[in-house]
PDB file of C-alpha atoms in Angstrom:
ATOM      1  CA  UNK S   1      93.908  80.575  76.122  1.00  0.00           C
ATOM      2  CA  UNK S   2      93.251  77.743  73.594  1.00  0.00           C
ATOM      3  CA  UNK S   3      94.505  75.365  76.273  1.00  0.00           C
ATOM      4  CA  UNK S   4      92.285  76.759  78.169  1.00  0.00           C
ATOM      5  CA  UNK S   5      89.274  76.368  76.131  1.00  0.00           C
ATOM      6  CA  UNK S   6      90.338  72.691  75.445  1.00  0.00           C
ATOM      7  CA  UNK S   7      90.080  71.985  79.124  1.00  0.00           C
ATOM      8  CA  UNK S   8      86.723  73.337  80.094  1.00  0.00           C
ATOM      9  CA  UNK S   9      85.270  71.480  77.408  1.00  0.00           C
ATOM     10  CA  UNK S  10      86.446  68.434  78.347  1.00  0.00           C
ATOM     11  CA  UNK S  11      85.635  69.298  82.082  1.00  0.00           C
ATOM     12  CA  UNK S  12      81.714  70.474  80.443  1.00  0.00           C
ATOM     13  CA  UNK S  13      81.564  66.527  79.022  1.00  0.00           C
ATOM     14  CA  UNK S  14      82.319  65.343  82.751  1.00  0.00           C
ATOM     15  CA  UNK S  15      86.035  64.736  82.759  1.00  0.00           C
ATOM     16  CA  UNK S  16      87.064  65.209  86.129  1.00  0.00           C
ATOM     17  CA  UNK S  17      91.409  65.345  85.573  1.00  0.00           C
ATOM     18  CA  UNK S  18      90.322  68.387  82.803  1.00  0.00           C
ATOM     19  CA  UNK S  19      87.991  70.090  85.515  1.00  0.00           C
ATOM     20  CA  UNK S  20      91.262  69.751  88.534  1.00  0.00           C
ATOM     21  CA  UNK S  21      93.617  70.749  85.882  1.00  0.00           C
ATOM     22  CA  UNK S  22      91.678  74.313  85.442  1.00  0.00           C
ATOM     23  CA  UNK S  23      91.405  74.601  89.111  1.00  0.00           C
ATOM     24  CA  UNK S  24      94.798  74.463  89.787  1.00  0.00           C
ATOM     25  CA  UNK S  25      95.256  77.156  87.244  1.00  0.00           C
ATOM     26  CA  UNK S  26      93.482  79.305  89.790  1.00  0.00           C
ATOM     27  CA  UNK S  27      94.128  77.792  93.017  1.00  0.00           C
ATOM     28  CA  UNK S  28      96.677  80.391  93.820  1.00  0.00           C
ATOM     29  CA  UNK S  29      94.270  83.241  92.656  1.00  0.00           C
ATOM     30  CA  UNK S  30      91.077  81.802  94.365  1.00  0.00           C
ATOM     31  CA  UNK S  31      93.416  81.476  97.638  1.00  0.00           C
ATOM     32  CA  UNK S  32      94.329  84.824  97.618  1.00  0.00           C
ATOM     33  CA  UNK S  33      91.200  86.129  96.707  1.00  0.00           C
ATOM     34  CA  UNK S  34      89.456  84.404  99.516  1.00  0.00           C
ATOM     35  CA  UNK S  35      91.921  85.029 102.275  1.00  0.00           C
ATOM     36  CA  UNK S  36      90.897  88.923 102.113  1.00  0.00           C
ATOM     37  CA  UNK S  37      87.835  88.548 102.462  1.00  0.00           C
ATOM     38  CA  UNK S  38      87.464  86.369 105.495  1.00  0.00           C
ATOM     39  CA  UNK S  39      89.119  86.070 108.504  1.00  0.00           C
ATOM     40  CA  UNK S  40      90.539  82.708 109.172  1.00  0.00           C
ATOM     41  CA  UNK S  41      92.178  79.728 107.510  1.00  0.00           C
ATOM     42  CA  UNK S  42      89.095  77.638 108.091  1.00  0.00           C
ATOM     43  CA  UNK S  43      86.938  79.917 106.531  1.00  0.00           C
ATOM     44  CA  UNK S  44      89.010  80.414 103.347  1.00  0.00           C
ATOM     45  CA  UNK S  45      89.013  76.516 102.927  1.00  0.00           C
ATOM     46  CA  UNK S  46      85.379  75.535 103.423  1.00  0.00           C
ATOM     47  CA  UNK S  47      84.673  78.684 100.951  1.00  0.00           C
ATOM     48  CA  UNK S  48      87.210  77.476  98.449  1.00  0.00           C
ATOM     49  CA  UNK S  49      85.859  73.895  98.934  1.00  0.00           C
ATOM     50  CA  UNK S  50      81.957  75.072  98.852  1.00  0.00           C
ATOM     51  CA  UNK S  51      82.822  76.975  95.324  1.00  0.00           C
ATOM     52  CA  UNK S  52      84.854  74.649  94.006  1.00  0.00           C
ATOM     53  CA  UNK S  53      82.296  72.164  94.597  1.00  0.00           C
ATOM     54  CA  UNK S  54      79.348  74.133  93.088  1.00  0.00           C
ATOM     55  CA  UNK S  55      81.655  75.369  90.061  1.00  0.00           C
ATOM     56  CA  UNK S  56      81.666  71.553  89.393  1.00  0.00           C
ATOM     57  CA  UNK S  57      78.049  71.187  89.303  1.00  0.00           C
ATOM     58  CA  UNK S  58      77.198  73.999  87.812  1.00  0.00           C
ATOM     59  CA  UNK S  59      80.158  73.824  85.217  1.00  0.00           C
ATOM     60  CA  UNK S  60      76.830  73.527  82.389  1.00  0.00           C
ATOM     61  CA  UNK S  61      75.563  76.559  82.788  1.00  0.00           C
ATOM     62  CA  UNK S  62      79.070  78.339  82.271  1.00  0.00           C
ATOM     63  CA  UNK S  63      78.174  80.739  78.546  1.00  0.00           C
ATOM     64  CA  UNK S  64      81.534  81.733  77.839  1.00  0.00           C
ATOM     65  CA  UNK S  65      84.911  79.266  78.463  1.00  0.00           C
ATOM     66  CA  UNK S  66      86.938  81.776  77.977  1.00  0.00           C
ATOM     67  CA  UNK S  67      85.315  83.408  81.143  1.00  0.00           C
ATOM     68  CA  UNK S  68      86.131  80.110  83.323  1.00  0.00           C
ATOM     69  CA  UNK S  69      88.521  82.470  85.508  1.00  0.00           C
ATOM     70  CA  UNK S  70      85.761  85.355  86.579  1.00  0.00           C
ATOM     71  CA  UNK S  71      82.970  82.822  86.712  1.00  0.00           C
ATOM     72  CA  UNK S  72      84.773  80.934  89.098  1.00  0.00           C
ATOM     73  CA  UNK S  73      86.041  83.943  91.563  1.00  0.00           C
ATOM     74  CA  UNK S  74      82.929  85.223  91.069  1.00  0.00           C
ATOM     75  CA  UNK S  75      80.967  81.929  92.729  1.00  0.00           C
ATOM     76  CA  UNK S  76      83.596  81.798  95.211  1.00  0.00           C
ATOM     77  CA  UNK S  77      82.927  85.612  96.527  1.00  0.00           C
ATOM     78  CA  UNK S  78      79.288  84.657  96.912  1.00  0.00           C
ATOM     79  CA  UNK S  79      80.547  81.973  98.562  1.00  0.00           C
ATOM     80  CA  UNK S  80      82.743  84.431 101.045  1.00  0.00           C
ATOM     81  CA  UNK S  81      79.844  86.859 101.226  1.00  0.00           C
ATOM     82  CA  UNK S  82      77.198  83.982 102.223  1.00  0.00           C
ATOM     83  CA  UNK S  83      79.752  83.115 105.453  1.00  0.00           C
ATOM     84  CA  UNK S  84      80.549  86.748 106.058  1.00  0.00           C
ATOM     85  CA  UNK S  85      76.813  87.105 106.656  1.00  0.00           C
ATOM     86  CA  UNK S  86      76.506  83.902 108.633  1.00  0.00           C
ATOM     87  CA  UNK S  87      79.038  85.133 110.972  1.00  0.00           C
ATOM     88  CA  UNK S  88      78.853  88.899 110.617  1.00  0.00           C
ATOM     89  CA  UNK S  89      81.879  89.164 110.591  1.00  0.00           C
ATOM     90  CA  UNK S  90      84.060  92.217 109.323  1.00  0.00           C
ATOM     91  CA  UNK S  91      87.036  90.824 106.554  1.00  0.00           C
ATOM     92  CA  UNK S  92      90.230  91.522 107.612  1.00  0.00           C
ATOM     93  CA  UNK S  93      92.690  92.029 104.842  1.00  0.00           C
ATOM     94  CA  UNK S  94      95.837  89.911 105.672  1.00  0.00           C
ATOM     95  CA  UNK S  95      99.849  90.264 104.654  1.00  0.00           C
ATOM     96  CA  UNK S  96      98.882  89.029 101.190  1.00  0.00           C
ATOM     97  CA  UNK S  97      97.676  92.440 100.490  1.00  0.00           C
ATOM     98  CA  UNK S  98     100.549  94.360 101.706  1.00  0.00           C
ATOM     99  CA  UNK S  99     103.765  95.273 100.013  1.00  0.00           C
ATOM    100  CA  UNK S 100     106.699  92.651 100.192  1.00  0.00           C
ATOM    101  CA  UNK S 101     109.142  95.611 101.239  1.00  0.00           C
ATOM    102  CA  UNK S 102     109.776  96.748 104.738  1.00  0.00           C
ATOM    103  CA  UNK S 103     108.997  94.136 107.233  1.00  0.00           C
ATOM    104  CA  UNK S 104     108.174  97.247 109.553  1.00  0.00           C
ATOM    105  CA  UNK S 105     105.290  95.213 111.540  1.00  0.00           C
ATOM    106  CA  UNK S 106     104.279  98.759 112.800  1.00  0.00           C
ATOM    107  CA  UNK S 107     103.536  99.775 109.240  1.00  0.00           C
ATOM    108  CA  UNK S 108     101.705  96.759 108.214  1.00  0.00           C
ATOM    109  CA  UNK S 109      99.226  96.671 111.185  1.00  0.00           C
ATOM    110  CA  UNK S 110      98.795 100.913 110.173  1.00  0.00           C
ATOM    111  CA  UNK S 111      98.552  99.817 106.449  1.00  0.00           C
ATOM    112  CA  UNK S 112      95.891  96.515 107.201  1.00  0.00           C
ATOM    113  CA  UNK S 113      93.529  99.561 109.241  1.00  0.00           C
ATOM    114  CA  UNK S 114      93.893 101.709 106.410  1.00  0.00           C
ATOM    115  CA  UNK S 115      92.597  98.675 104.399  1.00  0.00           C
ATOM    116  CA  UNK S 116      90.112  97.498 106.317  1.00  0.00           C
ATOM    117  CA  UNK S 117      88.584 100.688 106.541  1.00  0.00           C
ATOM    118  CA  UNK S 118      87.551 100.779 103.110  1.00  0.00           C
ATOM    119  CA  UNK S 119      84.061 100.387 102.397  1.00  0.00           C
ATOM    120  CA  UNK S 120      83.201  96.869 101.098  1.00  0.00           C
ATOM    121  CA  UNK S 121      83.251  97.843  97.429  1.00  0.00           C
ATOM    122  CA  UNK S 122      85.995  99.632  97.384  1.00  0.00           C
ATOM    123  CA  UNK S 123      87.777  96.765  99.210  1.00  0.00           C
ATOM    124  CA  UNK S 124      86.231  94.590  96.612  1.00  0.00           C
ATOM    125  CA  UNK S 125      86.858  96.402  93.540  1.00  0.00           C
ATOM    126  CA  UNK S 126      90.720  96.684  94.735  1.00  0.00           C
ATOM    127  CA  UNK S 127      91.172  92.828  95.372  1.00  0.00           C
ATOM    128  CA  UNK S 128      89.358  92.080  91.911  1.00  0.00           C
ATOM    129  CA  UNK S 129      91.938  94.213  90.367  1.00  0.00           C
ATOM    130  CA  UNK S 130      95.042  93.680  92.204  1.00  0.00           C
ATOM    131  CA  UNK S 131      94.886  90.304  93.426  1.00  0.00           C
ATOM    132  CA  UNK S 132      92.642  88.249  91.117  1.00  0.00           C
ATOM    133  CA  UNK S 133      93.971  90.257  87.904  1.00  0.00           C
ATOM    134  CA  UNK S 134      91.181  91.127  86.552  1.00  0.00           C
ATOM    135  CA  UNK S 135      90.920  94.445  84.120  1.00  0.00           C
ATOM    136  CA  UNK S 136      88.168  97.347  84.237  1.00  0.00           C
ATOM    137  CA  UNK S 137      86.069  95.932  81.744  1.00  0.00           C
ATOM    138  CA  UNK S 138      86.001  91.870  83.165  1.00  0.00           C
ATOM    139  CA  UNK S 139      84.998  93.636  87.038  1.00  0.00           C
ATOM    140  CA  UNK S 140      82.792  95.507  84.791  1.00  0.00           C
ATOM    141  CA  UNK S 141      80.902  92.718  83.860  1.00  0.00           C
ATOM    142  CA  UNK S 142      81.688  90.361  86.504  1.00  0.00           C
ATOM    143  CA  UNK S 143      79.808  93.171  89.049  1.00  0.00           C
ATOM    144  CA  UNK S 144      77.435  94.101  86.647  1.00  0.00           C
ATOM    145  CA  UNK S 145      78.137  97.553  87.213  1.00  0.00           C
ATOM    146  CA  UNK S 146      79.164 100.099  83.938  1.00  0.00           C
ATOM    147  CA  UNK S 147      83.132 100.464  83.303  1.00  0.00           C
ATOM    148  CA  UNK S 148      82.959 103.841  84.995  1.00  0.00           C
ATOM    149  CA  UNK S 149      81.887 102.989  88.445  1.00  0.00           C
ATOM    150  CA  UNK S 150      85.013 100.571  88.809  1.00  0.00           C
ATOM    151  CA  UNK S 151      87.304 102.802  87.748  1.00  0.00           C
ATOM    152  CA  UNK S 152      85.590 105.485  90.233  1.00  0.00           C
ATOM    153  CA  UNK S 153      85.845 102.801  92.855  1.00  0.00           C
ATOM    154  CA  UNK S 154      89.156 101.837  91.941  1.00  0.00           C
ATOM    155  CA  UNK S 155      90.461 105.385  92.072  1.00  0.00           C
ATOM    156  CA  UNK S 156      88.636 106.514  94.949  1.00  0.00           C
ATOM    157  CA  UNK S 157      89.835 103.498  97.041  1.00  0.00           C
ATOM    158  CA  UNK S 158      93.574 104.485  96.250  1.00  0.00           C
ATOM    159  CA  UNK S 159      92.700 107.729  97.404  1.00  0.00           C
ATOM    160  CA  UNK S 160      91.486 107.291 100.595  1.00  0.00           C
ATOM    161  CA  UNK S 161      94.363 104.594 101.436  1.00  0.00           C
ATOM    162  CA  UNK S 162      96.699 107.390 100.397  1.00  0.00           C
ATOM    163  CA  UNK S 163      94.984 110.181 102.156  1.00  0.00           C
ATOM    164  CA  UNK S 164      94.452 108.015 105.027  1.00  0.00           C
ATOM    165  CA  UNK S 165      97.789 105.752 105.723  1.00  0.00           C
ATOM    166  CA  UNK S 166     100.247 108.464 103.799  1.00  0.00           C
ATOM    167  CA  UNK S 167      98.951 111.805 104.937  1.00  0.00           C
ATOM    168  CA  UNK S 168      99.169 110.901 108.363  1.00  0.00           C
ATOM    169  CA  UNK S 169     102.965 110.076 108.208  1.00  0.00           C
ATOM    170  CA  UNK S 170     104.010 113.241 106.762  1.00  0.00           C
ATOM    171  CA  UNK S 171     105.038 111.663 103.701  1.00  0.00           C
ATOM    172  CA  UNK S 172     104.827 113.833 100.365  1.00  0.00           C
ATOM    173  CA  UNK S 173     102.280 111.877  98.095  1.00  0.00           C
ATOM    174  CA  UNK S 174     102.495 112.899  94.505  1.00  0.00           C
ATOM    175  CA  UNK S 175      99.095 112.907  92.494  1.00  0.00           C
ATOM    176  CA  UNK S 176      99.131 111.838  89.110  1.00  0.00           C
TER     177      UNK S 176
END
């Protein structure tokens, strides 16, 4: 974390090598988080290009360093949600998403509807917290909804993937 710190300060006085070092921290993450919410390789890489860009410019106004990882994901989301609504398009969540196990193609094209037909903030609140790694409390604040809606969201998205994709397959699913 201290590392990190160092680097966005030294990115914040307009040194560019400190400011590609952090993004390559999050490359993978930003990647990821990107490719499930739009449809195509293109798309992913002009978003990831467009925030990357704009986190750049915008590095100033960045309150908290420590924060350099949700402030970024969180410019590049606007940045999927500002194509998404060029396009109106509907996201399709891709094989990132889905378990490594079982290369059953059957169940991963049942398991990507099941996804995809999760309403966008469910979808959204189970990408921040899978895939970009963020806990309750950062999509908390990152959202700017209270602690208890994500975990609502959270929880009701597993549910409806379970009841949904499991249900339907005759498989016993144990509830916690």
């Amino acid at each position: 974390m201290g590392s990190l710190k160092k680097l966005v300060k030294k990115a914040k006085k307009g040194d560019g090598e400190a400011f590609v070092s952090l993004v390559k921290q999050y490359e993978d993450v930003l990647y990821r988080t990107a490719s499930k919410l739009l449809n195509n390789d293109e798309d992913v890489a002009d978003a990831m290009q467009d925030a990357i860009i704009s986190a750049y410019e915008k590095l100033h106004t960045l309150k908290n360093d420590e924060y350099f990882n949700t402030w970024i994901c969180k410019i590049l989301i606007n940045k999927c949600n500002s194509l998404l609504n060029k396009k109106k398009n509907l996201s399709v969540i891709n094989d990132h998403f889905l378990p490594e196990k079982g290369n059953d193609g059957f169940q991963k094209i049942e398991l990507e509807d099941a996804l995809n037909s999760l309403n966008e903030v469910y979808r959204l609140a189970l990408i921040l917290y899978y895939i970009v790694g963020l806990n309750i409390k950062e999509i908390s604040e990152f959202l700017k909804e209270p602690e208890g809606t994500i975990k609502s969201r959270l929880s009701r998205a597993k549910s409806i993937l379970r009841n949904n994709y499991y249900k339907n397959e005759g498989v016993m699913v144990y509830e916690k």
